[in-house]
Amino acid sequence: MLKSFKTRWEIQENWQLLFPFLGITGLAYSSYKLALLFTKSYTVFVTILLSVVVFIALLKLTLFIFKKLEHKWMVDFRWEMIRIFIVFAITGSSSMLIGRPIIKALGITKENLNPILYWVLFIIIGLIFYQILLVSFGWLFGQFKFFWEFEKKMLRRFGLGRFLD
């Protein structure tokens, strides 16, 4: 079974199994947290059961997305796609975690600013840090080239391509 898994994901070295393990662990944790949102007043058994259902649904969705992006993202091995997804997940969460204290340090709160304007500023600050963190985490996970190209494409879409030349 492990041999067919390694073949399917083009894993040559055992250390590369770390990325599917991290991906599945992150997916299981996310499934549990999502199930917990809906089952706070129910028993642990119901929460675990819903976690399993959510896990299977998210796994099927993730594998479907992998299949769609496999030909669009040029990577050397299929397991690298898992690494890329992990970088996107960490970056998205981190940019929001960094954005909160910064917006608070600037004195911007929901109480002293129109809520719509607050969320627009929060998203803008989050996006700024997202760009920086995406390349940084991509470098840490050994995918700098992929994320630098991705970043350049994203900046061009934002109309900031002239700063890259």
PDB file of C-alpha atoms in Angstrom:
ATOM      1  CA  MET A   1       0.000   0.000   0.000  1.00  0.00           C
ATOM      2  CA  LEU A   2       2.775   2.460   0.900  1.00  0.00           C
ATOM      3  CA  LYS A   3       4.651   1.527  -2.254  1.00  0.00           C
ATOM      4  CA  SER A   4       1.630   2.352  -4.451  1.00  0.00           C
ATOM      5  CA  PHE A   5       1.129   5.618  -2.527  1.00  0.00           C
ATOM      6  CA  LYS A   6       4.778   6.562  -3.105  1.00  0.00           C
ATOM      7  CA  THR A   7       4.464   5.679  -6.788  1.00  0.00           C
ATOM      8  CA  ARG A   8       1.236   7.648  -7.222  1.00  0.00           C
ATOM      9  CA  TRP A   9       2.723  10.788  -5.642  1.00  0.00           C
ATOM     10  CA  GLU A  10       6.168  10.263  -7.265  1.00  0.00           C
ATOM     11  CA  ILE A  11       7.943  10.046  -3.902  1.00  0.00           C
ATOM     12  CA  GLN A  12      11.538   8.858  -4.261  1.00  0.00           C
ATOM     13  CA  GLU A  13      12.856   9.469  -0.721  1.00  0.00           C
ATOM     14  CA  ASN A  14      11.195   8.667   2.599  1.00  0.00           C
ATOM     15  CA  TRP A  15      11.626  12.250   3.881  1.00  0.00           C
ATOM     16  CA  GLN A  16       9.217  13.377   1.134  1.00  0.00           C
ATOM     17  CA  LEU A  17       6.448  11.477   2.961  1.00  0.00           C
ATOM     18  CA  LEU A  18       6.526  14.355   5.459  1.00  0.00           C
ATOM     19  CA  PHE A  19       4.460  16.531   3.121  1.00  0.00           C
ATOM     20  CA  PRO A  20       1.527  14.123   2.606  1.00  0.00           C
ATOM     21  CA  PHE A  21       1.601  13.489   6.374  1.00  0.00           C
ATOM     22  CA  LEU A  22       1.477  17.239   7.107  1.00  0.00           C
ATOM     23  CA  GLY A  23      -1.266  17.693   4.513  1.00  0.00           C
ATOM     24  CA  ILE A  24      -3.445  14.933   5.926  1.00  0.00           C
ATOM     25  CA  THR A  25      -2.827  16.118   9.501  1.00  0.00           C
ATOM     26  CA  GLY A  26      -3.773  19.689   8.580  1.00  0.00           C
ATOM     27  CA  LEU A  27      -6.860  18.461   6.743  1.00  0.00           C
ATOM     28  CA  ALA A  28      -7.905  16.353   9.758  1.00  0.00           C
ATOM     29  CA  TYR A  29      -7.409  19.290  12.127  1.00  0.00           C
ATOM     30  CA  SER A  30      -9.394  21.624   9.867  1.00  0.00           C
ATOM     31  CA  SER A  31     -12.163  19.033   9.598  1.00  0.00           C
ATOM     32  CA  TYR A  32     -12.336  18.719  13.367  1.00  0.00           C
ATOM     33  CA  LYS A  33     -12.445  22.518  13.847  1.00  0.00           C
ATOM     34  CA  LEU A  34     -15.203  22.865  11.226  1.00  0.00           C
ATOM     35  CA  ALA A  35     -17.208  20.033  12.796  1.00  0.00           C
ATOM     36  CA  LEU A  36     -16.761  21.619  16.222  1.00  0.00           C
ATOM     37  CA  LEU A  37     -18.402  24.810  14.963  1.00  0.00           C
ATOM     38  CA  PHE A  38     -21.622  22.891  14.321  1.00  0.00           C
ATOM     39  CA  THR A  39     -21.566  20.385  17.176  1.00  0.00           C
ATOM     40  CA  LYS A  40     -20.624  22.375  20.286  1.00  0.00           C
ATOM     41  CA  SER A  41     -23.755  21.291  22.108  1.00  0.00           C
ATOM     42  CA  TYR A  42     -23.584  17.650  20.970  1.00  0.00           C
ATOM     43  CA  THR A  43     -21.577  14.716  22.246  1.00  0.00           C
ATOM     44  CA  VAL A  44     -17.972  14.031  21.331  1.00  0.00           C
ATOM     45  CA  PHE A  45     -19.115  11.061  19.248  1.00  0.00           C
ATOM     46  CA  VAL A  46     -21.243  13.323  17.013  1.00  0.00           C
ATOM     47  CA  THR A  47     -18.330  15.772  16.626  1.00  0.00           C
ATOM     48  CA  ILE A  48     -15.940  12.982  15.640  1.00  0.00           C
ATOM     49  CA  LEU A  49     -18.476  11.495  13.222  1.00  0.00           C
ATOM     50  CA  LEU A  50     -19.031  14.869  11.546  1.00  0.00           C
ATOM     51  CA  SER A  51     -15.250  15.403  11.487  1.00  0.00           C
ATOM     52  CA  VAL A  52     -14.827  12.190   9.505  1.00  0.00           C
ATOM     53  CA  VAL A  53     -17.550  13.229   7.035  1.00  0.00           C
ATOM     54  CA  VAL A  54     -16.004  16.694   6.599  1.00  0.00           C
ATOM     55  CA  PHE A  55     -12.518  15.148   6.268  1.00  0.00           C
ATOM     56  CA  ILE A  56     -13.659  12.845   3.455  1.00  0.00           C
ATOM     57  CA  ALA A  57     -15.419  15.731   1.680  1.00  0.00           C
ATOM     58  CA  LEU A  58     -12.380  18.027   1.984  1.00  0.00           C
ATOM     59  CA  LEU A  59     -10.035  15.254   0.871  1.00  0.00           C
ATOM     60  CA  LYS A  60     -12.138  14.599  -2.243  1.00  0.00           C
ATOM     61  CA  LEU A  61     -12.251  18.344  -2.971  1.00  0.00           C
ATOM     62  CA  THR A  62      -8.492  18.667  -2.494  1.00  0.00           C
ATOM     63  CA  LEU A  63      -7.732  15.719  -4.775  1.00  0.00           C
ATOM     64  CA  PHE A  64     -10.110  17.172  -7.384  1.00  0.00           C
ATOM     65  CA  ILE A  65      -8.273  20.509  -7.202  1.00  0.00           C
ATOM     66  CA  PHE A  66      -4.913  18.697  -7.451  1.00  0.00           C
ATOM     67  CA  LYS A  67      -6.086  16.990 -10.614  1.00  0.00           C
ATOM     68  CA  LYS A  68      -7.202  20.319 -12.143  1.00  0.00           C
ATOM     69  CA  LEU A  69      -3.971  22.148 -11.227  1.00  0.00           C
ATOM     70  CA  GLU A  70      -1.587  19.302 -12.015  1.00  0.00           C
ATOM     71  CA  HIS A  71      -1.193  20.368 -15.636  1.00  0.00           C
ATOM     72  CA  LYS A  72      -1.365  24.099 -14.951  1.00  0.00           C
ATOM     73  CA  TRP A  73       1.361  24.191 -12.287  1.00  0.00           C
ATOM     74  CA  MET A  74       4.596  22.898 -13.667  1.00  0.00           C
ATOM     75  CA  VAL A  75       6.239  20.965 -10.841  1.00  0.00           C
ATOM     76  CA  ASP A  76       8.780  18.176 -11.112  1.00  0.00           C
ATOM     77  CA  PHE A  77       6.913  15.722  -8.871  1.00  0.00           C
ATOM     78  CA  ARG A  78       3.280  15.343  -7.777  1.00  0.00           C
ATOM     79  CA  TRP A  79       4.182  15.418  -4.064  1.00  0.00           C
ATOM     80  CA  GLU A  80       5.392  18.992  -4.557  1.00  0.00           C
ATOM     81  CA  MET A  81       1.784  20.029  -5.099  1.00  0.00           C
ATOM     82  CA  ILE A  82       1.077  19.026  -1.504  1.00  0.00           C
ATOM     83  CA  ARG A  83       3.985  21.206  -0.407  1.00  0.00           C
ATOM     84  CA  ILE A  84       2.570  24.104  -2.426  1.00  0.00           C
ATOM     85  CA  PHE A  85      -0.880  23.681  -0.872  1.00  0.00           C
ATOM     86  CA  ILE A  86       0.692  23.658   2.598  1.00  0.00           C
ATOM     87  CA  VAL A  87       2.502  26.912   1.816  1.00  0.00           C
ATOM     88  CA  PHE A  88      -0.761  28.513   0.674  1.00  0.00           C
ATOM     89  CA  ALA A  89      -2.525  27.370   3.854  1.00  0.00           C
ATOM     90  CA  ILE A  90       0.210  28.611   6.187  1.00  0.00           C
ATOM     91  CA  THR A  91       0.521  31.897   4.315  1.00  0.00           C
ATOM     92  CA  GLY A  92      -3.202  32.651   4.377  1.00  0.00           C
ATOM     93  CA  SER A  93      -3.495  31.986   8.085  1.00  0.00           C
ATOM     94  CA  SER A  94      -0.281  33.819   8.939  1.00  0.00           C
ATOM     95  CA  SER A  95      -1.149  36.946   6.975  1.00  0.00           C
ATOM     96  CA  MET A  96      -4.377  37.337   8.925  1.00  0.00           C
ATOM     97  CA  LEU A  97      -2.657  36.627  12.239  1.00  0.00           C
ATOM     98  CA  ILE A  98      -0.059  39.288  11.468  1.00  0.00           C
ATOM     99  CA  GLY A  99      -2.633  41.729  10.097  1.00  0.00           C
ATOM    100  CA  ARG A 100      -4.725  41.803  13.302  1.00  0.00           C
ATOM    101  CA  PRO A 101      -2.056  43.176  15.647  1.00  0.00           C
ATOM    102  CA  ILE A 102      -0.816  45.632  13.026  1.00  0.00           C
ATOM    103  CA  ILE A 103      -4.250  47.088  12.381  1.00  0.00           C
ATOM    104  CA  LYS A 104      -4.757  47.268  16.150  1.00  0.00           C
ATOM    105  CA  ALA A 105      -1.378  48.997  16.599  1.00  0.00           C
ATOM    106  CA  LEU A 106      -2.473  51.586  14.046  1.00  0.00           C
ATOM    107  CA  GLY A 107      -5.451  52.293  16.299  1.00  0.00           C
ATOM    108  CA  ILE A 108      -7.985  51.006  13.806  1.00  0.00           C
ATOM    109  CA  THR A 109     -10.883  49.141  15.419  1.00  0.00           C
ATOM    110  CA  LYS A 110     -14.427  48.237  14.440  1.00  0.00           C
ATOM    111  CA  GLU A 111     -15.638  50.629  17.127  1.00  0.00           C
ATOM    112  CA  ASN A 112     -13.854  53.763  15.870  1.00  0.00           C
ATOM    113  CA  LEU A 113     -14.290  53.173  12.131  1.00  0.00           C
ATOM    114  CA  ASN A 114     -17.084  52.233   9.797  1.00  0.00           C
ATOM    115  CA  PRO A 115     -17.172  48.384   9.773  1.00  0.00           C
ATOM    116  CA  ILE A 116     -16.999  48.227   5.980  1.00  0.00           C
ATOM    117  CA  LEU A 117     -13.953  50.508   5.891  1.00  0.00           C
ATOM    118  CA  TYR A 118     -12.392  48.521   8.736  1.00  0.00           C
ATOM    119  CA  TRP A 119     -12.701  45.247   6.776  1.00  0.00           C
ATOM    120  CA  VAL A 120     -11.416  46.851   3.562  1.00  0.00           C
ATOM    121  CA  LEU A 121      -8.310  48.090   5.430  1.00  0.00           C
ATOM    122  CA  PHE A 122      -7.935  44.730   7.175  1.00  0.00           C
ATOM    123  CA  ILE A 123      -8.000  42.904   3.833  1.00  0.00           C
ATOM    124  CA  ILE A 124      -5.538  45.351   2.252  1.00  0.00           C
ATOM    125  CA  ILE A 125      -3.087  44.965   5.144  1.00  0.00           C
ATOM    126  CA  GLY A 126      -3.565  41.189   5.031  1.00  0.00           C
ATOM    127  CA  LEU A 127      -2.864  41.161   1.279  1.00  0.00           C
ATOM    128  CA  ILE A 128       0.334  43.154   1.702  1.00  0.00           C
ATOM    129  CA  PHE A 129       1.664  40.688   4.241  1.00  0.00           C
ATOM    130  CA  TYR A 130       0.333  37.778   2.199  1.00  0.00           C
ATOM    131  CA  GLN A 131       2.598  38.757  -0.711  1.00  0.00           C
ATOM    132  CA  ILE A 132       5.676  38.894   1.510  1.00  0.00           C
ATOM    133  CA  LEU A 133       4.860  35.723   3.439  1.00  0.00           C
ATOM    134  CA  LEU A 134       4.008  33.729   0.309  1.00  0.00           C
ATOM    135  CA  VAL A 135       7.508  34.106  -1.104  1.00  0.00           C
ATOM    136  CA  SER A 136       9.088  33.648   2.355  1.00  0.00           C
ATOM    137  CA  PHE A 137       7.237  30.417   3.162  1.00  0.00           C
ATOM    138  CA  GLY A 138       7.751  29.253  -0.404  1.00  0.00           C
ATOM    139  CA  TRP A 139      11.493  29.667   0.108  1.00  0.00           C
ATOM    140  CA  LEU A 140      11.350  27.846   3.468  1.00  0.00           C
ATOM    141  CA  PHE A 141       9.523  24.930   1.857  1.00  0.00           C
ATOM    142  CA  GLY A 142      11.940  24.771  -1.092  1.00  0.00           C
ATOM    143  CA  GLN A 143       9.515  26.172  -3.669  1.00  0.00           C
ATOM    144  CA  PHE A 144      10.902  29.696  -4.077  1.00  0.00           C
ATOM    145  CA  LYS A 145      10.961  29.589  -7.886  1.00  0.00           C
ATOM    146  CA  PHE A 146       7.315  28.515  -8.098  1.00  0.00           C
ATOM    147  CA  PHE A 147       6.117  31.160  -5.636  1.00  0.00           C
ATOM    148  CA  TRP A 148       8.260  33.946  -7.074  1.00  0.00           C
ATOM    149  CA  GLU A 149       6.708  33.320 -10.508  1.00  0.00           C
ATOM    150  CA  PHE A 150       3.263  33.098  -8.886  1.00  0.00           C
ATOM    151  CA  GLU A 151       3.920  36.373  -7.047  1.00  0.00           C
ATOM    152  CA  LYS A 152       5.047  38.181 -10.199  1.00  0.00           C
ATOM    153  CA  LYS A 153       1.892  37.034 -11.994  1.00  0.00           C
ATOM    154  CA  MET A 154      -0.265  38.216  -9.083  1.00  0.00           C
ATOM    155  CA  LEU A 155       1.450  41.629  -8.921  1.00  0.00           C
ATOM    156  CA  ARG A 156       0.947  42.084 -12.659  1.00  0.00           C
ATOM    157  CA  ARG A 157      -2.774  41.384 -12.193  1.00  0.00           C
ATOM    158  CA  PHE A 158      -2.855  44.065  -9.490  1.00  0.00           C
ATOM    159  CA  GLY A 159      -1.306  46.466 -12.020  1.00  0.00           C
ATOM    160  CA  LEU A 160       2.035  46.567 -10.208  1.00  0.00           C
ATOM    161  CA  GLY A 161       4.065  44.774 -12.885  1.00  0.00           C
ATOM    162  CA  ARG A 162       6.108  47.881 -13.675  1.00  0.00           C
ATOM    163  CA  PHE A 163       7.819  47.537 -10.276  1.00  0.00           C
ATOM    164  CA  LEU A 164       9.160  44.103 -11.240  1.00  0.00           C
ATOM    165  CA  ASP A 165      11.183  45.278 -14.226  1.00  0.00           C
TER     166      ASP A 165
END
